[in-house]
Amino acid sequence: DYELCEEWEHLYPVPREDLINLHREHLLHLLEMGDMEKALQLLQRIEDPGICLAISEQSLDQHPNLAASHFLADYLTAHFYTSLTTARRNEIQALCVGSKVLLTLPELSRVNYFHLSSRPLLMLEQLLMNMKVDWVAVAVQTLHQLLAGQEIGFTIEDIDNLLSKYAEKALNFPFTLKEKRS
């Protein structure tokens, strides 16, 4: 049906918004099916860069699955980096980094942290609060590799401060020890 609509678009004038909606739904369908190659081909067939940007951004804002979000974030940063505002660029790069951190977690646990994929620092804090120290170690190592030279709204120092804060809390005892007298 999507292909038929695409053929129709070449024969008759279609309003811009309808065109964006059609391609967005087609793109999301392809990404849900896991067909990244056809999704990329669809984006490459769109001649108007403004429409392509709108489709990609709207699709990303629909919060598709992890692989689709990662694909769209990568595509947007690779093809429309200069067209994005600084805030949107940071948001998309944070999502890209967050999805890579999410991929370091055990597969069955990813669903519990997926809602934090666009906020990797908050994801790290949630892992710390849930006492997932082994996962935090892998996540921090991944973040250190990914943050080299990127601006996504937080730095390696912010990660170190967060770790220091929770390390301090772990050593904080709410009571005093009493000495036993013989």
GROMACS .gro file of N, CA and C in nm, residues 49-180:
model
  396
   49PRO      N    1   1.513   1.780   0.076
   49PRO     CA    2   1.579   1.760   0.205
   49PRO      C    3   1.494   1.806   0.324
   50GLY      N    4   1.413   1.909   0.304
   50GLY     CA    5   1.326   1.957   0.412
   50GLY      C    6   1.223   1.853   0.453
   51ILE      N    7   1.166   1.785   0.354
   51ILE     CA    8   1.069   1.680   0.382
   51ILE      C    9   1.139   1.562   0.449
   52CYS      N   10   1.256   1.527   0.401
   52CYS     CA   11   1.332   1.416   0.458
   52CYS      C   12   1.367   1.444   0.605
   53LEU      N   13   1.407   1.567   0.633
   53LEU     CA   14   1.438   1.606   0.771
   53LEU      C   15   1.314   1.597   0.859
   54ALA      N   16   1.201   1.649   0.809
   54ALA     CA   17   1.076   1.645   0.886
   54ALA      C   18   1.033   1.501   0.914
   55ILE      N   19   1.044   1.415   0.814
   55ILE     CA   20   1.006   1.274   0.830
   55ILE      C   21   1.094   1.207   0.935
   56SER      N   22   1.224   1.228   0.925
   56SER     CA   23   1.318   1.165   1.018
   56SER      C   24   1.295   1.214   1.160
   57GLU      N   25   1.278   1.345   1.178
   57GLU     CA   26   1.257   1.400   1.312
   57GLU      C   27   1.125   1.354   1.371
   58GLN      N   28   1.018   1.358   1.292
   58GLN     CA   29   0.888   1.314   1.342
   58GLN      C   30   0.889   1.166   1.377
   59SER      N   31   0.958   1.086   1.297
   59SER     CA   32   0.968   0.943   1.325
   59SER      C   33   1.042   0.920   1.456
   60LEU      N   34   1.149   0.994   1.478
   60LEU     CA   35   1.225   0.982   1.602
   60LEU      C   36   1.140   1.024   1.722
   61ASP      N   37   1.060   1.128   1.705
   61ASP     CA   38   0.974   1.176   1.813
   61ASP      C   39   0.862   1.078   1.848
   62GLN      N   40   0.837   0.982   1.761
   62GLN     CA   41   0.735   0.879   1.788
   62GLN      C   42   0.787   0.773   1.886
   63HIS      N   43   0.914   0.782   1.924
   63HIS     CA   44   0.981   0.688   2.015
   63HIS      C   45   0.966   0.543   1.970
   64PRO      N   46   1.020   0.513   1.852
   64PRO     CA   47   1.015   0.373   1.806
   64PRO      C   48   1.107   0.286   1.891
   65ASN      N   49   1.119   0.160   1.854
   65ASN     CA   50   1.202   0.068   1.932
   65ASN      C   51   1.349   0.112   1.932
   66LEU      N   52   1.430   0.042   2.008
   66LEU     CA   53   1.570   0.081   2.028
   66LEU      C   54   1.649   0.087   1.897
   67ALA      N   55   1.638  -0.016   1.816
   67ALA     CA   56   1.713  -0.019   1.690
   67ALA      C   57   1.669   0.093   1.597
   68ALA      N   58   1.540   0.119   1.591
   68ALA     CA   59   1.487   0.225   1.504
   68ALA      C   60   1.532   0.363   1.554
   69SER      N   61   1.526   0.383   1.684
   69SER     CA   62   1.571   0.511   1.741
   69SER      C   63   1.718   0.535   1.710
   70HIS      N   64   1.797   0.431   1.725
   70HIS     CA   65   1.940   0.442   1.698
   70HIS      C   66   1.964   0.473   1.549
   71PHE      N   67   1.892   0.405   1.462
   71PHE     CA   68   1.904   0.428   1.318
   71PHE      C   69   1.871   0.573   1.284
   72LEU      N   70   1.758   0.622   1.336
   72LEU     CA   71   1.713   0.758   1.305
   72LEU      C   72   1.808   0.864   1.362
   73ALA      N   73   1.857   0.842   1.484
   73ALA     CA   74   1.951   0.936   1.544
   73ALA      C   75   2.080   0.942   1.462
   74ASP      N   76   2.129   0.826   1.421
   74ASP     CA   77   2.249   0.822   1.337
   74ASP      C   78   2.226   0.893   1.203
   75TYR      N   79   2.110   0.866   1.143
   75TYR     CA   80   2.078   0.925   1.013
   75TYR      C   81   2.070   1.077   1.023
   76LEU      N   82   2.002   1.125   1.125
   76LEU     CA   83   1.988   1.270   1.142
   76LEU      C   84   2.122   1.338   1.166
   77THR      N   85   2.207   1.279   1.250
   77THR     CA   86   2.336   1.342   1.275
   77THR      C   87   2.428   1.333   1.153
   78ALA      N   88   2.415   1.226   1.076
   78ALA     CA   89   2.501   1.211   0.958
   78ALA      C   90   2.459   1.303   0.843
   79HIS      N   91   2.329   1.325   0.825
   79HIS     CA   92   2.281   1.398   0.708
   79HIS      C   93   2.231   1.540   0.734
   80PHE      N   94   2.190   1.569   0.858
   80PHE     CA   95   2.128   1.699   0.885
   80PHE      C   96   2.189   1.770   1.005
   81TYR      N   97   2.313   1.739   1.037
   81TYR     CA   98   2.378   1.795   1.156
   81TYR      C   99   2.372   1.948   1.157
   82THR      N  100   2.404   2.010   1.046
   82THR     CA  101   2.408   2.157   1.041
   82THR      C  102   2.269   2.219   1.034
   83SER      N  103   2.169   2.142   0.994
   83SER     CA  104   2.032   2.194   0.984
   83SER      C  105   1.960   2.196   1.118
   84LEU      N  106   2.013   2.126   1.216
   84LEU     CA  107   1.948   2.114   1.346
   84LEU      C  108   1.992   2.226   1.439
   85THR      N  109   1.902   2.266   1.529
   85THR     CA  110   1.941   2.363   1.631
   85THR      C  111   2.036   2.295   1.728
   86THR      N  112   2.110   2.373   1.803
   86THR     CA  113   2.206   2.316   1.899
   86THR      C  114   2.135   2.229   2.001
   87ALA      N  115   2.020   2.275   2.050
   87ALA     CA  116   1.946   2.197   2.150
   87ALA      C  117   1.898   2.064   2.091
   88ARG      N  118   1.845   2.069   1.969
   88ARG     CA  119   1.797   1.946   1.905
   88ARG      C  120   1.913   1.853   1.873
   89ARG      N  121   2.024   1.909   1.831
   89ARG     CA  122   2.144   1.830   1.802
   89ARG      C  123   2.191   1.757   1.928
   90ASN      N  124   2.196   1.830   2.041
   90ASN     CA  125   2.235   1.769   2.168
   90ASN      C  126   2.138   1.659   2.208
   91GLU      N  127   2.009   1.684   2.187
   91GLU     CA  128   1.906   1.585   2.221
   91GLU      C  129   1.922   1.457   2.139
   92ILE      N  130   1.947   1.474   2.009
   92ILE     CA  131   1.962   1.357   1.921
   92ILE      C  132   2.091   1.283   1.952
   93GLN      N  133   2.199   1.356   1.979
   93GLN     CA  134   2.324   1.290   2.013
   93GLN      C  135   2.312   1.218   2.148
   94ALA      N  136   2.240   1.277   2.242
   94ALA     CA  137   2.217   1.210   2.371
   94ALA      C  138   2.138   1.082   2.351
   95LEU      N  139   2.040   1.084   2.261
   95LEU     CA  140   1.964   0.963   2.230
   95LEU      C  141   2.053   0.858   2.166
   96CYS      N  142   2.139   0.900   2.078
   96CYS     CA  143   2.232   0.808   2.013
   96CYS      C  144   2.325   0.743   2.116
   97VAL      N  145   2.381   0.825   2.203
   97VAL     CA  146   2.470   0.775   2.308
   97VAL      C  147   2.391   0.687   2.406
   98GLY      N  148   2.272   0.733   2.445
   98GLY     CA  149   2.189   0.656   2.538
   98GLY      C  150   2.149   0.521   2.482
   99SER      N  151   2.120   0.515   2.352
   99SER     CA  152   2.084   0.386   2.293
   99SER      C  153   2.204   0.293   2.289
  100LYS      N  154   2.323   0.348   2.270
  100LYS     CA  155   2.443   0.263   2.273
  100LYS      C  156   2.470   0.212   2.414
  101VAL      N  157   2.444   0.296   2.515
  101VAL     CA  158   2.459   0.251   2.654
  101VAL      C  159   2.355   0.144   2.684
  102LEU      N  160   2.234   0.164   2.636
  102LEU     CA  161   2.127   0.068   2.657
  102LEU      C  162   2.163  -0.068   2.598
  103LEU      N  163   2.232  -0.067   2.486
  103LEU     CA  164   2.273  -0.192   2.423
  103LEU      C  165   2.378  -0.268   2.505
  104THR      N  166   2.444  -0.201   2.599
  104THR     CA  167   2.542  -0.269   2.684
  104THR      C  168   2.474  -0.346   2.797
  105LEU      N  169   2.346  -0.315   2.824
  105LEU     CA  170   2.274  -0.382   2.932
  105LEU      C  171   2.224  -0.518   2.884
  106PRO      N  172   2.200  -0.610   2.979
  106PRO     CA  173   2.143  -0.739   2.940
  106PRO      C  174   2.011  -0.719   2.866
  107GLU      N  175   1.988  -0.799   2.764
  107GLU     CA  176   1.874  -0.779   2.674
  107GLU      C  177   1.740  -0.774   2.746
  108LEU      N  178   1.719  -0.859   2.844
  108LEU     CA  179   1.590  -0.862   2.914
  108LEU      C  180   1.568  -0.739   3.002
  109SER      N  181   1.674  -0.670   3.038
  109SER     CA  182   1.663  -0.552   3.126
  109SER      C  183   1.649  -0.422   3.048
  110ARG      N  184   1.673  -0.425   2.920
  110ARG     CA  185   1.669  -0.302   2.840
  110ARG      C  186   1.533  -0.234   2.844
  111VAL      N  187   1.428  -0.313   2.848
  111VAL     CA  188   1.293  -0.256   2.847
  111VAL      C  189   1.269  -0.168   2.970
  112ASN      N  190   1.334  -0.201   3.081
  112ASN     CA  191   1.317  -0.123   3.204
  112ASN      C  192   1.382   0.014   3.198
  113TYR      N  193   1.477   0.030   3.108
  113TYR     CA  194   1.552   0.156   3.099
  113TYR      C  195   1.534   0.227   2.966
  114PHE      N  196   1.453   0.172   2.877
  114PHE     CA  197   1.434   0.228   2.743
  114PHE      C  198   1.381   0.371   2.750
  115HIS      N  199   1.293   0.400   2.844
  115HIS     CA  200   1.235   0.534   2.854
  115HIS      C  201   1.341   0.640   2.889
  116LEU      N  202   1.459   0.595   2.932
  116LEU     CA  203   1.567   0.687   2.967
  116LEU      C  204   1.674   0.695   2.857
  117SER      N  205   1.646   0.637   2.742
  117SER     CA  206   1.748   0.631   2.637
  117SER      C  207   1.792   0.769   2.587
  118SER      N  208   1.706   0.869   2.598
  118SER     CA  209   1.747   1.003   2.555
  118SER      C  210   1.813   1.081   2.668
  119ARG      N  211   1.825   1.019   2.786
  119ARG     CA  212   1.889   1.085   2.901
  119ARG      C  213   1.988   0.988   2.966
  120PRO      N  214   2.104   0.968   2.902
  120PRO     CA  215   2.200   0.869   2.950
  120PRO      C  216   2.249   0.892   3.093
  121LEU      N  217   2.264   1.017   3.133
  121LEU     CA  218   2.310   1.046   3.268
  121LEU      C  219   2.206   1.000   3.371
  122LEU      N  220   2.080   1.023   3.341
  122LEU     CA  221   1.972   0.978   3.429
  122LEU      C  222   1.963   0.826   3.430
  123MET      N  223   1.990   0.763   3.316
  123MET     CA  224   1.993   0.617   3.309
  123MET      C  225   2.102   0.563   3.400
  124LEU      N  226   2.217   0.627   3.395
  124LEU     CA  227   2.329   0.587   3.480
  124LEU      C  228   2.292   0.601   3.627
  125GLU      N  229   2.226   0.710   3.663
  125GLU     CA  230   2.183   0.731   3.801
  125GLU      C  231   2.082   0.625   3.844
  126GLN      N  232   1.990   0.590   3.754
  126GLN     CA  233   1.891   0.486   3.785
  126GLN      C  234   1.959   0.352   3.808
  127LEU      N  235   2.058   0.322   3.728
  127LEU     CA  236   2.134   0.197   3.747
  127LEU      C  237   2.204   0.197   3.883
  128LEU      N  238   2.259   0.312   3.920
  128LEU     CA  239   2.325   0.323   4.051
  128LEU      C  240   2.225   0.302   4.165
  129MET      N  241   2.108   0.364   4.152
  129MET     CA  242   2.006   0.351   4.257
  129MET      C  243   1.954   0.207   4.266
  130ASN      N  244   1.955   0.136   4.154
  130ASN     CA  245   1.909  -0.003   4.153
  130ASN      C  246   2.021  -0.101   4.188
  131MET      N  247   2.136  -0.046   4.228
  131MET     CA  248   2.251  -0.128   4.271
  131MET      C  249   2.302  -0.221   4.162
  132LYS      N  250   2.297  -0.178   4.038
  132LYS     CA  251   2.347  -0.256   3.925
  132LYS      C  252   2.491  -0.211   3.895
  133VAL      N  253   2.579  -0.236   3.989
  133VAL     CA  254   2.716  -0.185   3.984
  133VAL      C  255   2.793  -0.240   3.864
  134ASP      N  256   2.775  -0.368   3.832
  134ASP     CA  257   2.845  -0.425   3.718
  134ASP      C  258   2.800  -0.360   3.587
  135TRP      N  259   2.671  -0.333   3.578
  135TRP     CA  260   2.618  -0.269   3.459
  135TRP      C  261   2.667  -0.125   3.450
  136VAL      N  262   2.677  -0.059   3.566
  136VAL     CA  263   2.726   0.079   3.569
  136VAL      C  264   2.869   0.084   3.519
  137ALA      N  265   2.950  -0.012   3.559
  137ALA     CA  266   3.090  -0.014   3.516
  137ALA      C  267   3.100  -0.020   3.364
  138VAL      N  268   3.021  -0.106   3.301
  138VAL     CA  269   3.022  -0.118   3.155
  138VAL      C  270   2.966   0.009   3.092
  139ALA      N  271   2.858   0.063   3.150
  139ALA     CA  272   2.795   0.185   3.096
  139ALA      C  273   2.892   0.303   3.103
  140VAL      N  274   2.963   0.317   3.215
  140VAL     CA  275   3.059   0.429   3.231
  140VAL      C  276   3.173   0.415   3.130
  141GLN      N  277   3.220   0.293   3.113
  141GLN     CA  278   3.327   0.271   3.016
  141GLN      C  279   3.280   0.308   2.875
  142THR      N  280   3.158   0.269   2.841
  142THR     CA  281   3.101   0.302   2.711
  142THR      C  282   3.084   0.454   2.696
  143LEU      N  283   3.034   0.519   2.800
  143LEU     CA  284   3.015   0.664   2.795
  143LEU      C  285   3.147   0.738   2.778
  144HIS      N  286   3.250   0.692   2.846
  144HIS     CA  287   3.382   0.756   2.832
  144HIS      C  288   3.430   0.748   2.687
  145GLN      N  289   3.406   0.634   2.622
  145GLN     CA  290   3.448   0.618   2.482
  145GLN      C  291   3.365   0.706   2.389
  146LEU      N  292   3.234   0.714   2.416
  146LEU     CA  293   3.143   0.786   2.326
  146LEU      C  294   3.148   0.937   2.342
  147LEU      N  295   3.183   0.986   2.461
  147LEU     CA  296   3.181   1.130   2.486
  147LEU      C  297   3.303   1.203   2.435
  148ALA      N  298   3.402   1.131   2.390
  148ALA     CA  299   3.525   1.195   2.343
  148ALA      C  300   3.493   1.289   2.227
  149GLY      N  301   3.501   1.419   2.255
  149GLY     CA  302   3.481   1.520   2.152
  149GLY      C  303   3.337   1.550   2.114
  150GLN      N  304   3.240   1.500   2.189
  150GLN     CA  305   3.100   1.527   2.157
  150GLN      C  306   3.037   1.617   2.262
  151GLU      N  307   2.942   1.697   2.217
  151GLU     CA  308   2.865   1.781   2.308
  151GLU      C  309   2.722   1.728   2.309
  152ILE      N  310   2.680   1.674   2.423
  152ILE     CA  311   2.544   1.622   2.429
  152ILE      C  312   2.471   1.671   2.554
  153GLY      N  313   2.521   1.775   2.614
  153GLY     CA  314   2.452   1.830   2.730
  153GLY      C  315   2.514   1.791   2.863
  154PHE      N  316   2.607   1.698   2.862
  154PHE     CA  317   2.682   1.664   2.983
  154PHE      C  318   2.820   1.615   2.944
  155THR      N  319   2.910   1.615   3.042
  155THR     CA  320   3.050   1.581   3.016
  155THR      C  321   3.094   1.463   3.102
  156ILE      N  322   3.217   1.423   3.081
  156ILE     CA  323   3.275   1.315   3.161
  156ILE      C  324   3.283   1.358   3.307
  157GLU      N  325   3.306   1.487   3.331
  157GLU     CA  326   3.312   1.538   3.469
  157GLU      C  327   3.177   1.521   3.539
  158ASP      N  328   3.068   1.538   3.464
  158ASP     CA  329   2.934   1.518   3.521
  158ASP      C  330   2.915   1.372   3.563
  159ILE      N  331   2.966   1.281   3.483
  159ILE     CA  332   2.959   1.139   3.518
  159ILE      C  333   3.040   1.112   3.644
  160ASP      N  334   3.161   1.167   3.648
  160ASP     CA  335   3.247   1.148   3.765
  160ASP      C  336   3.183   1.207   3.891
  161ASN      N  337   3.119   1.323   3.878
  161ASN     CA  338   3.051   1.383   3.993
  161ASN      C  339   2.935   1.296   4.041
  162LEU      N  340   2.861   1.240   3.947
  162LEU     CA  341   2.750   1.152   3.983
  162LEU      C  342   2.801   1.028   4.056
  163LEU      N  343   2.908   0.969   4.006
  163LEU     CA  344   2.966   0.851   4.071
  163LEU      C  345   3.019   0.885   4.209
  164SER      N  346   3.082   1.001   4.222
  164SER     CA  347   3.133   1.045   4.352
  164SER      C  348   3.020   1.065   4.452
  165LYS      N  349   2.914   1.125   4.406
  165LYS     CA  350   2.797   1.150   4.492
  165LYS      C  351   2.740   1.019   4.547
  166TYR      N  352   2.725   0.919   4.460
  166TYR     CA  353   2.669   0.792   4.506
  166TYR      C  354   2.769   0.711   4.587
  167ALA      N  355   2.898   0.727   4.559
  167ALA     CA  356   2.999   0.660   4.641
  167ALA      C  357   2.999   0.717   4.781
  168GLU      N  358   2.982   0.849   4.791
  168GLU     CA  359   2.976   0.914   4.921
  168GLU      C  360   2.852   0.868   4.998
  169LYS      N  361   2.740   0.857   4.929
  169LYS     CA  362   2.617   0.810   4.994
  169LYS      C  363   2.630   0.665   5.040
  170ALA      N  364   2.703   0.586   4.966
  170ALA     CA  365   2.721   0.445   5.003
  170ALA      C  366   2.803   0.432   5.131
  171LEU      N  367   2.889   0.529   5.156
  171LEU     CA  368   2.973   0.524   5.275
  171LEU      C  369   2.914   0.603   5.392
  172ASN      N  370   2.803   0.666   5.371
  172ASN     CA  371   2.740   0.747   5.475
  172ASN      C  372   2.653   0.658   5.563
  173PHE      N  373   2.682   0.653   5.692
  173PHE     CA  374   2.604   0.572   5.785
  173PHE      C  375   2.511   0.662   5.865
  174PRO      N  376   2.382   0.629   5.869
  174PRO     CA  377   2.287   0.716   5.937
  174PRO      C  378   2.290   0.702   6.090
  175PHE      N  379   2.373   0.617   6.143
  175PHE     CA  380   2.379   0.600   6.289
  175PHE      C  381   2.526   0.591   6.332
  176THR      N  382   2.549   0.612   6.459
  176THR     CA  383   2.685   0.603   6.510
  176THR      C  384   2.704   0.467   6.574
  177LEU      N  385   2.824   0.419   6.565
  177LEU     CA  386   2.854   0.292   6.628
  177LEU      C  387   2.880   0.312   6.775
  178LYS      N  388   2.822   0.228   6.858
  178LYS     CA  389   2.844   0.237   7.002
  178LYS      C  390   2.956   0.141   7.040
  179GLU      N  391   3.038   0.189   7.133
  179GLU     CA  392   3.146   0.102   7.180
  179GLU      C  393   3.091   0.007   7.285
  180LYS      N  394   3.133  -0.117   7.278
  180LYS     CA  395   3.095  -0.214   7.381
  180LYS      C  396   3.199  -0.208   7.492
   0.00000   0.00000   0.00000
